[in-house]
Amino acid sequence: MSNKGKLDIELEALDPAQAEREIGELSAQIRLHDASYYQEDAPSIDDAAYDHLRQRLLALESTFPQLRLDDSPSLAVGAAPSGRFAKVRHSVPMLSLGNAFSDADLDDFIDRIKRFLGLDEEDELDITAEPKIDGLSISLRYEGGKLVLGATRGDGATGENVTNNIMTMRDIPKQISADDFPDIFEVRGEIYMSHDDFAALNTRQEKAGQKLFANPRNAAAGSLRQLDTTITASRPLQIFIYAWGEANPLPGKTQMQVIESFARWGFPINPLMRVCKDAKELIALYKEIERQRASLPYDIDGVVYKVNRLDYQDRLGFVSRSPRWAIAHKFPAEKATTRLLDIEIQVGRTGSLTPVAKLEPVTVGGVVVSNATLHNEDEIARKGLHIGDMVVVQRAGDVIPQVVEVVLDKRPRDAVPFAFPKVCPVCGAHAVREVNPKSGEKDKIRRCTGGLTCAAQIKERLSHFVSRNAFDIDGLGEKQVEAFLEWGLISNPADLFTLEERDRLDEFSKLKNREGWGEKSVVNLFAAINERRSISLDRLIYGLGIRHVGATTAKLLARNYGSFEHFHEEMKLAADEQSDAWQELNNIDGIGGIVASALIDFFAEEHNEAVVGALLREVTPLIFEIEEQVVTVVTGKTVVFTGKLTQFSRAEAKDRAERLGAKVVGSVSAKTDYLVAGPGAGSKLKKAEALNVAVLSEEEWLALISD
Ligand code: IVH
């Protein structure tokens, strides 16, 4: 794309008018590409360029949610790359809705309908009102009561076949045996993710180092459009059914009756839907739904009105892609102006420093807002925020309010520019922005290097410290670590090793008397802890939880430096880029610039040094034995494990093989020497057989390595 670079650079600096223009242009472009792809089966653009356009649109829409077009192509398909699902033609097109923005627009809507139907102004016209759910629309086709197809909206005429994904959703009935359920029936509705589930998903994503979703709608779309349906299954998606496609006969004469039948058949329907007699009642309900908006567990962006009588709906028909008998009454942008009192820096569980605006409380769309997100350091600089400024705050589809801009005319004389801290406000350690050595760009997020000493991170770090690939302490997991922290029993790794002694001296009420513990489990725990008083060097290094140092990197380091003493010394010397130590570290095969800086930063931090020192008073790191030098039958061989292993966990089998000098990889190729296949082995086994790779059972493998 010729304008790719330009667009990316300007993304953050757009004003709303520019953003509106660009959203319009992008939406139109994407719609054209969708049309050539869906209708002509001839993509007019390659996947990467198409995805770039979509991502840009999504980014703009999440920064300026009010500017999103109601029929935005981003609503049609998820944020995932295009063209991966089979296409399905909808037997009845999936339409979009016209918009009303004011009470007057609603009056016009009703007048138009009455004129069209030849009704008098005072004639009754029942209209339903229900929330407009901010999710993604879906069509579900049932044949003989059985769910046979789930399809996204796509361009309205053709969508994508996501049946396998739909099948994982608990909310959706797979089989309906009611006598009056039509033989062929397509129900339509909106898939969404609740606020709580969205927040929990993002927490999980952050913990796993995965990308965060901007809002529940993107999370729902991204979760549904997964080729790996186990991912969809793990995401808590929900649905409201509000319409239908091919359907014969219909179970009622009005919109409301059909929806009530849906409920009877087991489909989730929105509980706020009502029938109203006139504009006055509709507006009252609109206001009521708007009032409830903030406390609903899901995002809505307006109220949808539909003519209740289905014979009227039939007569009214459609104009272009929208029905004449329905309209969406959108909520106005929720914005307010208030004073920025302060910017607080919060430290996340993984050490990220996040600025939060502390605001003079202000009501935005029915909710009192006193905190708002500022995203990151660059955002604050870009907006030029001063403490004391008047700022515009917006509550969007997102649950977290945002600071949109500064009202410069109202800047008080004594407003102070905000300087982002360079040290962690929780533990005082340096906070750094990593530089990606390839792109030379700084990470957007500044992170605390305090790791094991930082109270904000300690729970995460200690859980990591006791985890399987690190100290692997039996009976001690995240839950126990959390309780120990809460009870004040530990605050750093060394404390785990002094716990028994302190317990014996009864410095605090004994562990065996505490909830979840008893005589036996305490004895076992202390035994498990003591067993780790000598620890292999790689486990120790991994256990420190240094950023970017995973189990494999830890092993590389252990192998290279041999003893903790030597490793430790070298890491301190490596702080000088001219040193041999720096050279050596960067020369280790498999260690790049990011890892090297993370190591140097970690050991440059006095706080970390203190924690490591205390730990070393309790545990003895073993000299790393370079077992490869003892050449075994499998030294230098490439091995793949597949299927179920009965004697070892996968991690342990890998570890053992590596200690014997084998290279363990995940997939079979012509270079593979052995495939160790347990019960349930599938495609890897087939591939190995096809490539003539030696296949061993777990027993055969054990016999081989015990020679
Ligand atoms: S009715 C023929 N009802 O809004 C009319 N749509 O702008 C079909 N939507 O694509 C739509 N909540 O994804 C209807 N209660 C609701 C809705 C709703 C959300 C979405 C739907 C549609 C878009 C139209």
XYZ file of C-alpha atoms and ligand atoms in Angstrom:
731
model
C 0.000 0.000 0.000
C 1.426 3.319 -0.993
C -0.216 5.166 1.868
C 0.614 2.565 4.492
C 3.528 4.372 6.093
C 1.848 7.710 6.069
C -1.329 6.386 7.657
C 0.548 4.606 10.400
C 2.562 7.589 11.468
C -0.430 9.865 11.640
C -2.731 7.487 13.450
C -2.287 9.049 16.863
C -2.300 12.629 15.707
C -5.645 12.798 13.901
C -8.326 15.203 14.917
C -11.934 13.955 14.831
C -12.693 15.579 11.471
C -9.724 13.932 9.808
C -10.572 10.656 11.493
C -14.144 10.841 10.237
C -12.947 11.391 6.686
C -10.496 8.537 6.873
C -13.011 6.165 8.443
C -15.375 6.939 5.574
C -12.717 6.360 2.942
C -11.409 3.185 4.515
C -14.884 1.761 5.005
C -15.670 2.392 1.356
C -12.418 0.828 0.183
C -12.871 -2.240 2.344
C -16.453 -2.620 1.192
C -15.275 -2.602 -2.420
C -12.642 -5.224 -1.699
C -15.206 -7.300 0.184
C -17.556 -7.108 -2.761
C -14.960 -8.321 -5.244
C -13.968 -11.050 -2.858
C -17.423 -12.236 -1.854
C -19.475 -11.563 -4.963
C -17.003 -11.933 -7.785
C -14.764 -14.415 -6.069
C -11.868 -12.314 -7.289
C -9.895 -10.649 -4.501
C -8.809 -7.198 -5.650
C -6.036 -6.896 -3.101
C -3.650 -9.275 -1.380
C -4.434 -10.539 2.118
C -1.729 -8.552 3.885
C -2.743 -5.250 2.333
C -6.393 -6.001 3.058
C -5.613 -6.817 6.661
C -3.675 -3.593 6.942
C -6.708 -1.600 5.840
C -8.908 -3.454 8.295
C -6.511 -3.022 11.184
C -6.229 0.657 10.470
C -10.002 0.976 10.433
C -10.315 -0.963 13.691
C -7.685 1.222 15.316
C -9.472 4.367 14.210
C -12.816 3.020 15.342
C -11.549 2.192 18.767
C -9.976 5.624 19.173
C -13.069 7.398 17.810
C -15.926 4.983 18.582
C -18.649 7.493 17.817
C -17.420 7.822 14.264
C -17.842 4.174 13.425
C -20.340 3.805 10.586
C -23.329 1.749 11.462
C -22.681 -0.552 8.546
C -18.933 -0.483 9.030
C -17.270 -3.398 7.287
C -15.548 -4.045 10.606
C -18.912 -5.157 11.952
C -19.339 -7.703 9.243
C -16.261 -9.761 9.791
C -13.847 -10.053 12.652
C -10.405 -8.632 13.011
C -8.730 -11.832 11.922
C -7.065 -12.184 8.521
C -9.399 -12.599 5.627
C -10.263 -15.463 3.405
C -9.743 -18.409 5.664
C -13.270 -19.694 6.081
C -15.487 -21.155 3.394
C -17.965 -18.700 1.971
C -21.725 -19.184 2.333
C -24.446 -17.405 0.433
C -27.284 -16.303 2.707
C -30.633 -17.618 1.487
C -32.159 -14.323 2.648
C -29.723 -11.381 2.755
C -28.595 -10.021 6.133
C -29.506 -6.369 6.201
C -28.320 -3.310 8.011
C -30.386 -0.614 9.670
C -30.941 3.056 8.985
C -30.145 5.450 11.827
C -32.119 7.917 13.875
C -30.177 10.353 16.026
C -32.987 12.393 17.542
C -36.610 12.271 18.622
C -37.480 14.143 15.433
C -35.859 11.407 13.358
C -38.084 8.915 15.155
C -41.208 10.965 14.363
C -40.150 11.024 10.709
C -39.715 7.261 10.761
C -43.234 6.726 12.090
C -44.759 9.291 9.678
C -43.038 7.645 6.723
C -44.382 4.242 7.667
C -47.906 5.464 8.192
C -47.863 7.254 4.844
C -46.527 4.169 3.112
C -49.210 1.952 4.654
C -51.934 4.527 4.029
C -52.711 4.844 7.749
C -54.051 7.987 9.361
C -51.839 9.892 11.739
C -53.961 8.872 14.723
C -54.129 5.189 13.727
C -52.422 2.780 16.081
C -49.073 1.375 15.080
C -47.320 -0.969 17.459
C -43.549 -0.759 17.373
C -41.104 -2.869 19.344
C -38.025 -1.421 20.999
C -34.966 -3.374 22.119
C -31.289 -2.653 22.732
C -28.933 -2.569 19.788
C -26.253 -5.027 20.851
C -22.685 -4.075 19.969
C -21.378 -7.422 18.805
C -21.273 -9.248 15.503
C -24.265 -10.601 13.680
C -24.690 -14.228 12.847
C -27.165 -16.446 11.049
C -27.946 -19.934 12.365
C -29.685 -22.402 10.096
C -31.699 -25.318 11.465
C -32.927 -28.188 9.323
C -35.265 -30.729 10.868
C -34.577 -29.108 14.246
C -30.843 -29.625 13.898
C -28.315 -26.796 13.768
C -26.565 -27.255 10.432
C -24.903 -23.939 9.646
C -23.550 -20.858 11.348
C -22.561 -17.968 9.085
C -21.220 -14.463 9.673
C -22.864 -11.525 7.970
C -20.019 -10.935 5.494
C -21.187 -8.360 2.978
C -24.816 -9.191 3.758
C -25.223 -11.467 0.742
C -22.359 -13.853 1.425
C -20.787 -14.589 4.773
C -18.330 -17.063 6.175
C -19.055 -20.564 7.377
C -18.223 -20.619 11.080
C -20.360 -23.649 11.969
C -17.580 -25.433 13.841
C -16.985 -22.388 15.994
C -20.688 -21.867 16.646
C -20.976 -25.468 17.801
C -18.716 -24.654 20.752
C -21.095 -21.988 22.101
C -23.132 -23.178 25.059
C -25.760 -20.477 24.568
C -26.859 -21.889 21.225
C -29.237 -24.870 21.043
C -27.878 -27.560 18.713
C -31.091 -29.542 18.462
C -34.654 -28.374 18.926
C -37.367 -30.951 19.249
C -40.419 -28.719 19.838
C -43.360 -29.836 17.662
C -43.954 -26.399 16.250
C -40.334 -25.716 15.282
C -40.322 -25.208 11.496
C -38.500 -27.705 9.356
C -36.251 -25.046 7.870
C -35.500 -22.115 10.081
C -32.796 -19.486 10.163
C -32.489 -17.411 13.289
C -30.326 -14.329 13.422
C -28.781 -12.478 16.262
C -25.777 -10.881 17.785
C -22.803 -12.639 19.353
C -21.195 -10.647 22.134
C -18.877 -10.922 25.100
C -19.864 -9.639 28.542
C -17.805 -6.925 30.234
C -16.580 -9.279 32.947
C -15.592 -11.976 30.497
C -13.847 -9.383 28.328
C -11.841 -8.083 31.279
C -10.921 -11.609 32.365
C -9.903 -12.527 28.815
C -7.645 -9.512 28.540
C -6.056 -10.356 31.885
C -5.355 -13.850 30.593
C -4.042 -12.438 27.327
C -1.709 -10.085 29.138
C -0.429 -12.840 31.375
C 0.272 -15.008 28.351
C 1.998 -12.120 26.596
C -0.719 -12.083 23.910
C -2.268 -9.050 22.314
C -5.049 -7.280 24.199
C -8.450 -6.685 22.637
C -9.570 -3.084 22.336
C -13.168 -3.732 23.317
C -15.649 -6.567 23.888
C -16.857 -6.471 20.293
C -13.374 -7.018 18.867
C -12.805 -9.736 21.446
C -16.036 -11.477 20.397
C -15.198 -11.204 16.688
C -11.617 -12.352 17.208
C -12.778 -15.263 19.343
C -15.388 -16.475 16.890
C -13.224 -16.291 13.810
C -10.615 -18.795 14.901
C -9.634 -21.677 12.690
C -8.715 -23.548 15.862
C -12.134 -24.114 17.403
C -10.630 -25.021 20.780
C -9.747 -21.338 21.089
C -13.339 -20.325 20.375
C -14.505 -22.927 22.884
C -12.313 -21.380 25.567
C -13.796 -17.913 25.016
C -17.068 -17.105 26.785
C -19.266 -15.952 23.906
C -22.972 -15.252 24.290
C -25.811 -14.476 21.916
C -29.123 -12.666 21.670
C -31.488 -13.738 18.894
C -33.568 -10.873 17.452
C -34.399 -11.692 13.826
C -34.710 -14.450 11.256
C -33.890 -15.313 7.661
C -35.459 -18.186 5.766
C -38.356 -19.298 7.944
C -41.528 -21.103 7.106
C -44.022 -21.034 8.711
C -43.388 -18.194 11.120
C -44.541 -18.892 14.684
C -46.602 -15.725 15.063
C -48.103 -12.709 13.404
C -45.989 -10.105 15.134
C -42.312 -9.494 15.794
C -42.935 -9.954 19.505
C -44.768 -13.266 19.082
C -41.927 -14.677 17.010
C -39.378 -13.546 19.590
C -41.458 -15.152 22.331
C -41.390 -18.413 20.374
C -37.610 -18.105 20.136
C -37.500 -17.908 23.908
C -39.783 -20.918 24.228
C -37.484 -22.918 21.946
C -34.521 -22.108 24.121
C -32.868 -19.198 22.302
C -31.553 -16.350 24.438
C -33.547 -13.205 23.745
C -33.018 -9.752 25.168
C -35.141 -9.203 28.271
C -35.527 -5.453 27.700
C -37.587 -5.760 24.505
C -41.102 -4.232 24.703
C -44.007 -3.334 22.425
C -44.846 0.399 22.390
C -47.926 2.173 21.099
C -46.487 5.470 19.937
C -43.430 7.732 19.750
C -43.937 8.876 23.326
C -43.723 5.354 24.689
C -40.780 4.571 22.442
C -38.857 7.583 23.666
C -39.629 6.733 27.282
C -38.266 3.233 26.712
C -35.248 4.596 24.848
C -34.470 6.800 27.855
C -34.999 3.900 30.223
C -32.612 1.677 28.255
C -30.082 4.501 28.031
C -30.344 4.923 31.790
C -29.685 1.224 32.301
C -26.905 1.138 29.747
C -24.058 1.584 32.205
C -25.211 -1.224 34.442
C -25.889 -3.747 31.670
C -23.251 -6.470 31.571
C -22.762 -6.035 27.803
C -22.219 -3.176 25.331
C -25.140 -1.613 23.504
C -24.960 1.378 21.200
C -28.583 2.320 20.694
C -32.160 1.079 20.594
C -33.706 -0.707 17.596
C -37.335 -0.005 16.708
C -39.279 -2.487 14.570
C -42.850 -2.409 13.277
C -44.547 -5.162 15.244
C -47.066 -6.512 12.693
C -45.364 -8.877 10.271
C -47.910 -8.244 7.506
C -46.944 -4.557 7.725
C -43.255 -5.500 7.622
C -43.891 -7.466 4.420
C -45.689 -4.564 2.793
C -43.037 -2.062 3.831
C -40.133 -4.083 2.408
C -36.663 -2.588 1.911
C -34.821 0.416 0.594
C -31.359 -0.533 -0.629
C -29.882 -2.615 2.203
C -32.139 -1.561 5.070
C -35.723 -2.483 5.935
C -38.276 0.342 5.870
C -39.899 -1.164 8.971
C -36.921 -0.850 11.327
C -34.457 1.786 12.448
C -31.622 2.110 14.968
C -31.831 5.035 17.401
C -28.188 5.578 18.314
C -27.040 6.876 21.673
C -25.245 10.204 21.479
C -21.513 10.310 22.045
C -20.846 10.142 25.724
C -18.445 12.944 26.379
C -17.881 15.448 29.124
C -15.312 18.042 30.099
C -13.607 17.976 33.461
C -10.358 18.803 35.211
C -7.292 16.571 35.187
C -6.268 16.518 38.836
C -3.319 14.191 38.564
C -1.808 11.338 36.636
C -1.273 8.220 38.649
C 1.049 5.468 37.502
C -0.220 1.968 38.105
C 2.103 -1.005 37.970
C 0.666 -4.159 36.450
C 1.355 -7.724 37.470
C 4.004 -7.989 34.809
C 5.640 -4.668 35.620
C 4.024 -2.445 32.993
C 3.624 1.178 34.050
C 0.187 2.455 33.052
C -0.807 6.085 33.441
C -4.296 6.708 34.787
C -5.906 10.132 34.722
C -7.380 11.217 38.048
C -10.294 13.467 37.224
C -12.644 15.768 39.003
C -15.700 13.461 39.083
C -18.003 14.077 36.140
C -21.070 12.286 34.797
C -20.515 10.764 31.376
C -23.538 8.999 29.918
C -25.062 8.332 33.299
C -21.895 7.115 34.975
C -19.699 9.099 37.325
C -16.176 9.014 35.986
C -13.166 9.926 38.093
C -10.503 7.795 36.401
C -9.648 7.435 32.750
C -7.010 5.594 30.824
C -4.201 7.485 29.142
C -2.725 4.392 27.451
C 0.985 5.191 27.654
C 3.722 7.755 27.881
C 3.643 8.760 24.198
C -0.101 9.360 24.375
C 0.388 11.812 27.222
C 3.106 13.615 25.295
C 1.026 13.653 22.110
C -1.945 15.166 23.913
C 0.392 17.563 25.692
C -1.346 17.018 29.014
C -0.630 19.341 31.913
C -1.828 18.609 35.431
C -4.692 21.036 36.049
C -5.861 21.025 32.393
C -9.518 20.829 31.400
C -9.884 17.655 29.348
C -12.574 15.972 27.263
C -13.452 12.523 28.592
C -15.271 9.919 26.596
C -17.013 6.709 27.565
C -17.167 4.563 24.496
C -18.185 1.009 23.819
C -15.163 0.325 25.965
C -15.747 -0.046 29.639
C -12.788 2.159 30.523
C -13.260 5.873 29.864
C -10.593 7.690 27.852
C -9.156 11.184 27.845
C -9.710 12.401 24.293
C -8.125 15.845 24.240
C -7.107 18.943 26.140
C -9.224 22.098 25.975
C -6.293 24.444 25.421
C -8.263 27.691 25.827
C -9.078 26.673 29.340
C -5.545 25.799 30.447
C -4.912 27.433 33.831
C -1.715 29.472 34.233
C -0.388 27.200 36.917
C -0.899 23.971 34.950
C 2.207 21.797 35.134
C 3.469 19.609 32.285
C 3.525 15.980 33.286
C 6.849 14.161 33.354
C 6.532 10.401 33.104
C 8.529 8.745 35.905
C 11.652 6.775 35.043
C 11.475 4.690 38.192
C 8.777 2.361 39.405
C 6.423 4.149 41.817
C 5.897 0.925 43.753
C 9.434 -0.352 44.340
C 11.761 2.394 43.165
C 13.591 0.234 40.605
C 14.403 1.664 37.184
C 11.610 1.533 34.683
C 12.753 1.133 31.091
C 11.385 1.125 27.583
C 12.910 -1.682 25.620
C 14.332 -0.881 22.237
C 13.603 -3.419 19.577
C 17.024 -3.933 17.997
C 15.505 -4.767 14.611
C 13.193 -1.811 14.200
C 15.144 0.467 16.532
C 11.782 1.487 17.980
C 11.074 1.932 21.633
C 8.373 -0.196 23.200
C 5.274 1.857 23.998
C 5.218 0.492 27.516
C 7.712 1.390 30.191
C 8.415 -1.493 32.543
C 9.699 -1.830 36.058
C 12.916 -3.840 36.283
C 12.322 -4.580 39.977
C 10.891 -8.009 39.277
C 11.114 -10.054 42.421
C 11.270 -7.072 44.732
C 8.354 -5.130 43.341
C 5.234 -5.541 45.462
C 3.054 -5.095 42.389
C 4.714 -8.016 40.668
C 5.627 -10.252 43.548
C 2.661 -12.604 43.310
C 3.263 -13.230 39.641
C 6.995 -13.613 40.168
C 6.743 -15.949 43.133
C 4.221 -18.143 41.315
C 6.698 -18.288 38.483
C 9.515 -19.032 40.908
C 7.793 -22.151 42.276
C 6.432 -23.284 38.893
C 7.229 -26.500 37.135
C 10.196 -25.416 35.015
C 11.676 -23.333 37.807
C 11.935 -24.508 41.424
C 9.048 -26.925 40.918
C 8.014 -27.018 44.559
C 5.364 -29.666 45.136
C 2.265 -28.421 46.884
C 3.015 -24.781 46.151
C 1.100 -23.133 43.342
C -0.343 -19.745 42.580
C -3.134 -20.118 45.128
C -0.823 -21.021 48.005
C 1.623 -18.264 47.077
C -1.227 -15.788 47.105
C -2.332 -16.918 50.564
C 1.229 -16.789 51.926
C 1.608 -13.249 50.638
C -1.680 -12.244 52.130
C -0.754 -13.747 55.486
C 2.544 -11.895 55.356
C 4.534 -15.140 55.505
C 6.703 -14.383 52.495
C 7.722 -11.416 50.438
C 10.585 -12.819 48.379
C 11.867 -16.211 47.242
C 14.373 -16.585 50.096
C 11.484 -16.373 52.577
C 10.198 -19.715 51.303
C 13.375 -21.326 52.558
C 13.213 -19.745 56.003
C 9.546 -20.542 56.413
C 10.087 -23.846 58.221
C 12.449 -22.333 60.769
C 10.129 -19.411 61.392
C 7.201 -21.790 61.687
C 9.143 -23.891 64.216
C 9.981 -20.835 66.307
C 6.317 -19.971 66.142
C 7.010 -16.461 64.997
C 3.492 -16.439 63.690
C 0.560 -18.739 64.131
C 1.581 -22.065 62.736
C 0.931 -22.925 59.121
C -0.732 -26.248 59.975
C -3.518 -24.330 61.708
C -4.254 -22.147 58.750
C -7.001 -22.594 56.226
C -6.160 -25.151 53.580
C -3.270 -26.657 55.557
C -2.842 -29.517 58.010
C -0.066 -31.371 59.794
C 0.728 -33.652 56.890
C 0.575 -31.121 54.080
C 2.904 -28.812 56.009
C 5.450 -31.584 56.586
C 5.267 -32.424 52.888
C 5.638 -28.807 51.884
C 8.730 -28.250 53.987
C 10.225 -31.473 52.631
C 9.515 -30.306 49.071
C 11.097 -26.924 49.763
C 14.184 -28.467 51.358
C 14.589 -30.746 48.403
C 15.227 -27.653 46.312
C 18.007 -26.288 48.457
C 20.271 -27.499 45.746
C 19.004 -26.488 42.367
C 20.218 -26.846 38.827
C 21.662 -23.660 37.420
C 19.195 -23.342 34.554
C 16.207 -23.709 36.881
C 17.617 -21.046 39.148
C 18.158 -18.620 36.274
C 14.721 -19.328 34.864
C 13.151 -18.980 38.308
C 14.406 -15.410 38.665
C 11.792 -14.422 36.111
C 14.056 -12.112 34.133
C 12.149 -10.639 31.246
C 12.519 -12.629 27.995
C 14.480 -15.375 29.766
C 12.414 -18.506 29.268
C 13.413 -22.069 30.097
C 15.338 -22.551 26.861
C 17.314 -19.338 27.222
C 18.055 -20.190 30.842
C 19.475 -23.477 29.694
C 21.652 -21.760 27.093
C 22.994 -19.433 29.746
C 23.625 -22.237 32.202
C 25.431 -24.248 29.576
C 27.526 -21.285 28.583
C 28.516 -19.987 32.002
C 28.565 -23.244 33.983
C 28.282 -21.804 37.499
C 26.060 -19.162 39.015
C 29.039 -17.293 40.333
C 30.560 -16.981 36.902
C 27.229 -16.141 35.269
C 26.498 -13.484 37.844
C 29.919 -11.865 37.513
C 29.692 -11.809 33.737
C 26.227 -10.238 33.743
C 27.532 -7.377 35.833
C 30.568 -6.894 33.653
C 28.411 -7.020 30.518
C 26.828 -3.713 31.537
C 29.847 -2.175 29.818
C 29.267 -2.572 26.099
C 33.000 -2.472 25.421
C 33.657 -5.440 27.671
C 34.505 -8.980 26.671
C 31.592 -10.065 28.843
C 29.181 -8.085 26.669
C 30.690 -9.599 23.577
C 30.440 -13.102 24.948
C 26.830 -12.703 26.021
C 25.797 -11.376 22.635
C 27.708 -14.121 20.875
C 25.788 -16.940 22.491
C 23.865 -18.658 19.778
C 20.181 -18.103 20.505
C 20.594 -14.947 22.582
C 19.692 -11.691 20.903
C 19.915 -8.054 21.838
C 16.594 -7.933 23.697
C 17.490 -10.839 25.963
C 21.000 -9.500 26.563
C 19.683 -6.075 27.647
C 17.035 -7.664 29.850
C 19.744 -9.657 31.650
C 21.996 -6.651 32.060
C 19.118 -4.470 33.293
C 18.085 -7.107 35.802
C 21.481 -7.450 37.432
C 22.125 -3.720 37.322
C 19.227 -3.275 39.680
C 20.303 -3.184 43.317
C 16.922 -4.433 44.474
C 17.295 -7.566 42.385
C 20.810 -8.080 43.629
C 19.516 -8.052 47.187
C 16.879 -10.672 46.428
C 19.358 -12.889 44.598
C 21.861 -12.505 47.468
C 19.270 -13.553 50.057
C 18.252 -16.504 47.932
C 21.836 -17.670 47.544
C 22.209 -17.763 51.293
C 19.503 -20.441 51.274
C 20.093 -22.450 48.132
C 23.136 -23.841 46.379
C 23.125 -23.706 42.623
C 24.634 -26.819 41.088
C 27.386 -26.533 38.555
C 25.783 -27.075 35.181
C 26.866 -30.420 33.942
C 27.507 -30.361 30.298
C 26.120 -33.751 29.622
C 26.520 -33.478 25.895
C 30.196 -33.970 26.350
C 29.377 -37.432 27.551
C 28.420 -38.560 24.099
C 25.325 -40.746 24.123
C 23.515 -42.597 21.386
C 21.165 -39.679 20.984
C 23.684 -36.815 21.093
C 23.072 -34.556 18.130
C 19.901 -36.390 17.121
C 16.670 -34.601 16.454
C 13.697 -36.016 18.324
C 9.967 -35.351 18.248
C 7.568 -36.484 20.968
C 3.942 -37.079 20.109
C 0.868 -38.732 21.610
C 0.429 -39.487 25.273
C 3.497 -40.249 27.370
C 2.875 -42.393 30.419
C 6.137 -42.307 32.337
C 7.058 -38.647 32.071
C 5.430 -35.360 31.421
C 6.235 -33.891 28.031
C 8.417 -31.266 29.717
C 10.406 -33.847 31.598
C 10.890 -36.073 28.558
C 12.173 -33.071 26.627
C 14.460 -32.034 29.435
C 15.950 -35.500 29.701
C 16.506 -35.833 25.980
C 18.200 -32.451 25.876
C 20.467 -33.335 28.742
C 21.627 -36.265 26.689
C 22.447 -33.931 23.845
C 19.404 -34.486 21.669
C 17.546 -31.645 20.031
C 13.811 -31.775 20.710
C 11.572 -30.126 18.140
C 7.837 -29.841 17.647
C 7.309 -31.095 14.128
C 8.467 -33.956 11.993
C 10.639 -33.286 8.957
C 13.160 -35.166 6.861
C 15.770 -34.072 9.408
C 14.029 -35.859 12.285
C 15.949 -38.868 13.620
C 13.361 -40.296 16.010
C 9.672 -39.886 16.548
C 8.693 -41.084 20.012
C 5.009 -41.881 19.671
C 2.690 -42.638 22.566
C -0.942 -43.703 22.281
C -3.128 -41.312 20.333
C -0.353 -40.199 17.971
C -1.881 -38.859 14.754
C -0.602 -36.727 11.916
C 2.996 -36.605 13.150
C 3.118 -40.388 13.152
C 1.777 -40.533 9.604
C 4.290 -37.981 8.453
C 7.168 -39.815 10.132
C 6.143 -43.039 8.430
C 5.922 -41.289 5.088
C 9.392 -39.822 5.569
C 10.867 -43.077 6.833
C 11.745 -41.586 10.201
C 12.447 -44.140 12.948
C 9.395 -44.433 15.164
C 9.862 -45.563 18.775
C 7.403 -46.337 21.532
C 8.009 -44.656 24.860
C 9.515 -47.921 26.194
C 11.809 -48.279 23.200
C 12.963 -44.719 23.656
C 13.697 -45.316 27.345
C 15.598 -48.473 26.496
C 17.627 -46.557 23.930
C 18.640 -43.755 26.257
C 19.346 -45.977 29.223
C 21.976 -47.897 27.260
S -32.354 -6.107 13.516
C -33.444 -6.544 9.224
N -31.915 -5.909 16.076
O -27.200 -3.935 13.998
C -32.890 -5.977 10.453
N -30.070 -5.640 14.607
O -27.162 -1.938 11.850
C -31.880 -6.840 11.023
N -27.954 -5.307 15.747
O -26.350 -6.008 11.329
C -31.233 -6.270 12.188
N -28.725 -5.407 17.794
O -25.706 -6.771 13.643
C -31.374 -5.856 14.849
N -31.656 -5.833 18.379
C -31.125 -5.776 17.161
C -29.761 -5.557 16.948
C -29.272 -5.495 15.659
C -27.648 -5.258 17.050
C -26.967 -5.128 14.662
C -26.997 -6.204 13.627
C -27.184 -5.512 12.315
C -26.833 -4.111 12.650
C -27.618 -3.199 11.766
